[in-house]
C-alpha cells in the first residue's frame, strides 16, 4: 500500500497544533507526516494500521504515533451510522522549532523519550484519565500556558512509555500484518 506524505496545517507562531476532527469516518489513507501525533479517539472504533501492524481501537483509546510513522485509522462498524468518528490530536515536530528546547539539559529525558519511542505506543487504560486531562488542559490553553501543559504531557507520556510495548516492535518493509496486543 502506498504511503502519502501529509502536511499538517501549521498556525503561524505555534509549535504545537491541537486539532479536533468530527466526521463520518477517520481519514482513510495510509499517510505519514514529519510531526509526532498523540491521538485520542473520542468517538468511533476500528483498526489502526501502523508500519505494517494492526491494532484494534475504540472510543477513549489514545495512541502516540512517532514522527514519519506510516499509519491510518480505519473505521469499522456494522452499519454506516456507526462509522461516525471524532478525535483530538496533538501534533508537534521534535526536529522543527522545538529542537532547540529538547537540546537543553533539563529536557534530556524528553529528548530521549522522543528518540526511543519513535515506533509509537498505546496509552494503557489505567493511564487514560491523566493523559486525557492533560490533553484537555493543552487544548484549552494559549501561548506560554499551552507550552507548559505540552511539556507536562510529554513528561507523562515519557513515564507511561516505560511500561508499554511499541506499536511496531521491529519495522519490516515487507512484513505480513500482525494483530497488535490490545492493552
CSV table of C-alpha atoms in Angstrom, one decimal:
chain,number,residue,atom,x,y,z
A,1,UNK,CA,0.0,0.0,0.0
A,2,UNK,CA,1.4,3.4,-1.0
A,3,UNK,CA,2.0,5.9,1.8
A,4,UNK,CA,1.0,9.5,1.3
A,5,UNK,CA,3.2,12.3,2.7
A,6,UNK,CA,0.7,14.5,4.6
A,7,UNK,CA,1.4,18.1,5.7
A,8,UNK,CA,-0.2,19.2,8.9
A,9,UNK,CA,-1.5,22.8,8.7
A,10,UNK,CA,0.6,24.9,11.0
A,11,UNK,CA,-0.7,28.0,12.7
A,12,UNK,CA,1.7,30.9,12.4
A,13,UNK,CA,3.7,31.4,15.6
A,14,UNK,CA,2.7,28.0,17.1
A,15,UNK,CA,5.0,25.0,17.7
A,16,UNK,CA,2.1,22.7,18.7
A,17,UNK,CA,-1.1,22.0,16.8
A,18,UNK,CA,-4.2,20.8,18.6
A,19,UNK,CA,-6.8,19.6,16.1
A,20,UNK,CA,-10.3,18.2,16.8
A,21,UNK,CA,-11.8,16.2,14.0
A,22,UNK,CA,-15.5,15.3,13.8
A,23,UNK,CA,-16.6,13.4,10.6
A,24,UNK,CA,-18.4,10.4,9.2
A,25,UNK,CA,-15.1,8.4,9.3
A,26,UNK,CA,-11.4,8.7,10.0
A,27,UNK,CA,-9.0,10.0,7.3
A,28,UNK,CA,-9.0,6.9,5.0
A,29,UNK,CA,-5.5,7.0,3.5
A,30,UNK,CA,-2.2,5.5,4.8
A,31,UNK,CA,-0.1,8.5,5.4
A,32,UNK,CA,2.9,9.9,7.3
A,33,UNK,CA,3.9,13.3,8.5
A,34,UNK,CA,7.0,14.9,10.0
A,35,UNK,CA,5.2,15.6,13.2
A,36,UNK,CA,4.7,13.2,16.1
A,37,UNK,CA,1.0,12.7,16.9
A,38,UNK,CA,-1.0,11.9,20.1
A,39,UNK,CA,-4.5,10.9,19.0
A,40,UNK,CA,-7.4,10.4,21.4
A,41,UNK,CA,-10.3,8.6,19.8
A,42,UNK,CA,-13.3,10.4,21.3
A,43,UNK,CA,-15.9,8.5,19.1
A,44,UNK,CA,-15.6,5.5,16.8
A,45,UNK,CA,-14.0,2.1,16.5
A,46,UNK,CA,-11.9,0.3,14.0
A,47,UNK,CA,-8.4,-0.8,13.3
A,48,UNK,CA,-5.1,1.2,13.3
A,49,UNK,CA,-2.6,0.2,10.7
A,50,UNK,CA,0.8,1.4,11.7
A,51,UNK,CA,4.0,0.3,10.0
A,52,UNK,CA,2.5,-3.0,8.8
A,53,UNK,CA,1.0,-3.8,12.2
A,54,UNK,CA,-2.7,-3.8,13.1
A,55,UNK,CA,-4.2,-2.6,16.4
A,56,UNK,CA,-7.9,-2.5,17.2
A,57,UNK,CA,-9.2,0.8,18.6
A,58,UNK,CA,-12.3,2.0,20.3
A,59,UNK,CA,-13.7,5.1,21.9
A,60,UNK,CA,-11.3,6.6,24.5
A,61,UNK,CA,-8.2,4.8,23.2
A,62,UNK,CA,-5.2,7.1,23.0
A,63,UNK,CA,-2.2,6.4,20.7
A,64,UNK,CA,1.2,8.0,20.4
A,65,UNK,CA,2.4,7.9,16.7
A,66,UNK,CA,6.1,8.7,16.1
A,67,UNK,CA,7.3,11.2,13.5
A,68,UNK,CA,7.3,9.9,9.9
A,69,UNK,CA,5.5,6.7,11.0
A,70,UNK,CA,3.1,5.4,8.4
A,71,UNK,CA,-0.4,5.0,9.8
A,72,UNK,CA,-4.2,5.0,9.1
A,73,UNK,CA,-7.2,4.7,11.4
A,74,UNK,CA,-9.8,2.6,9.6
A,75,UNK,CA,-13.4,2.8,10.8
A,76,UNK,CA,-15.2,-0.4,11.2
A,77,UNK,CA,-18.9,-0.8,12.0
A,78,UNK,CA,-21.9,-2.9,11.1
A,79,UNK,CA,-23.8,0.0,9.6
A,80,UNK,CA,-22.9,3.3,8.0
A,81,UNK,CA,-24.3,5.3,11.0
A,82,UNK,CA,-21.8,3.6,13.3
A,83,UNK,CA,-18.9,4.9,11.3
A,84,UNK,CA,-19.1,8.4,13.0
A,85,UNK,CA,-15.6,9.4,14.1
A,86,UNK,CA,-14.2,12.1,16.3
A,87,UNK,CA,-10.8,12.6,17.7
A,88,UNK,CA,-8.5,15.1,19.3
A,89,UNK,CA,-4.9,15.1,18.1
A,90,UNK,CA,-1.8,16.9,19.3
A,91,UNK,CA,0.9,17.4,16.5
A,92,UNK,CA,4.4,18.6,17.1
A,93,UNK,CA,7.7,18.3,15.2
A,94,UNK,CA,10.6,17.4,17.6
A,95,UNK,CA,13.0,18.2,14.8
A,96,UNK,CA,11.5,21.6,14.0
A,97,UNK,CA,11.0,24.7,16.2
A,98,UNK,CA,11.1,22.6,19.4
A,99,UNK,CA,14.5,21.0,18.5
A,100,UNK,CA,16.5,23.7,20.4
A,101,UNK,CA,14.4,23.2,23.5
A,102,UNK,CA,14.9,19.5,23.5
A,103,UNK,CA,18.7,20.1,23.4
A,104,UNK,CA,18.6,21.8,26.8
A,105,UNK,CA,19.9,19.6,29.6
A,106,UNK,CA,16.7,20.0,31.5
A,107,UNK,CA,14.8,18.3,28.7
A,108,UNK,CA,17.2,15.5,28.1
A,109,UNK,CA,14.8,12.8,29.3
A,110,UNK,CA,12.1,14.1,26.9
A,111,UNK,CA,14.5,14.1,24.0
A,112,UNK,CA,15.5,10.5,24.9
A,113,UNK,CA,11.8,9.6,25.1
A,114,UNK,CA,11.1,11.0,21.6
A,115,UNK,CA,14.1,9.3,20.1
A,116,UNK,CA,13.4,5.9,21.7
A,117,UNK,CA,9.7,5.8,21.3
A,118,UNK,CA,9.6,6.6,17.6
A,119,UNK,CA,7.6,3.4,16.9
A,120,UNK,CA,4.7,4.7,19.0
A,121,UNK,CA,2.6,3.1,21.7
A,122,UNK,CA,-1.0,2.8,23.0
A,123,UNK,CA,-1.8,4.5,26.3
A,124,UNK,CA,-2.9,1.8,28.8
A,125,UNK,CA,-6.5,2.2,30.1
A,126,UNK,CA,-5.1,2.8,33.6
A,127,UNK,CA,-3.4,6.0,32.4
A,128,UNK,CA,-6.4,7.3,30.3
A,129,UNK,CA,-7.6,9.8,32.9
A,130,UNK,CA,-4.3,11.5,33.5
A,131,UNK,CA,-3.5,11.7,29.8
A,132,UNK,CA,-7.0,12.9,28.7
A,133,UNK,CA,-6.9,15.6,31.4
A,134,UNK,CA,-3.5,16.8,30.1
A,135,UNK,CA,-4.8,16.9,26.5
A,136,UNK,CA,-7.9,18.9,27.6
A,137,UNK,CA,-5.7,21.4,29.5
A,138,UNK,CA,-3.5,21.8,26.5
A,139,UNK,CA,-6.5,22.2,24.2
A,140,UNK,CA,-8.0,25.0,26.3
A,141,UNK,CA,-4.7,26.9,26.8
A,142,UNK,CA,-2.8,29.5,24.8
A,143,UNK,CA,0.7,30.8,24.5
A,144,UNK,CA,3.0,30.0,27.4
A,145,UNK,CA,0.4,28.0,29.3
A,146,UNK,CA,0.0,25.8,26.3
A,147,UNK,CA,3.7,25.1,26.2
A,148,UNK,CA,3.8,24.4,29.9
A,149,UNK,CA,0.9,21.9,29.5
A,150,UNK,CA,2.6,20.4,26.5
A,151,UNK,CA,5.8,19.7,28.4
A,152,UNK,CA,3.8,18.2,31.3
A,153,UNK,CA,2.0,16.0,28.8
A,154,UNK,CA,5.3,14.9,27.3
A,155,UNK,CA,6.7,14.1,30.7
A,156,UNK,CA,3.6,12.0,31.5
A,157,UNK,CA,4.0,10.1,28.1
A,158,UNK,CA,7.6,9.5,28.8
A,159,UNK,CA,6.8,7.9,32.1
A,160,UNK,CA,4.0,5.8,30.6
A,161,UNK,CA,6.2,4.7,27.7
A,162,UNK,CA,8.5,2.8,30.0
A,163,UNK,CA,5.7,0.3,30.8
A,164,UNK,CA,4.3,-0.2,27.3
A,165,UNK,CA,5.2,-2.1,24.2
A,166,UNK,CA,5.9,-0.3,21.0
A,167,UNK,CA,3.2,-0.4,18.3
A,168,UNK,CA,5.8,-1.8,15.9
A,169,UNK,CA,8.5,-3.8,17.8
A,170,UNK,CA,10.5,-4.1,14.6
A,171,UNK,CA,10.0,-2.3,11.4
A,172,UNK,CA,10.0,-4.8,8.5
A,173,UNK,CA,9.5,-3.3,5.0
A,174,UNK,CA,7.8,-6.5,3.6
A,175,UNK,CA,6.3,-7.8,6.8
A,176,UNK,CA,3.0,-9.5,7.0
A,177,UNK,CA,0.5,-7.6,9.1
A,178,UNK,CA,0.1,-8.9,12.6
A,179,UNK,CA,-2.6,-8.2,15.2
A,180,UNK,CA,-1.3,-5.9,17.9
A,181,UNK,CA,-1.8,-6.6,21.6
A,182,UNK,CA,-4.9,-4.8,23.0
A,183,UNK,CA,-3.9,-3.3,26.3
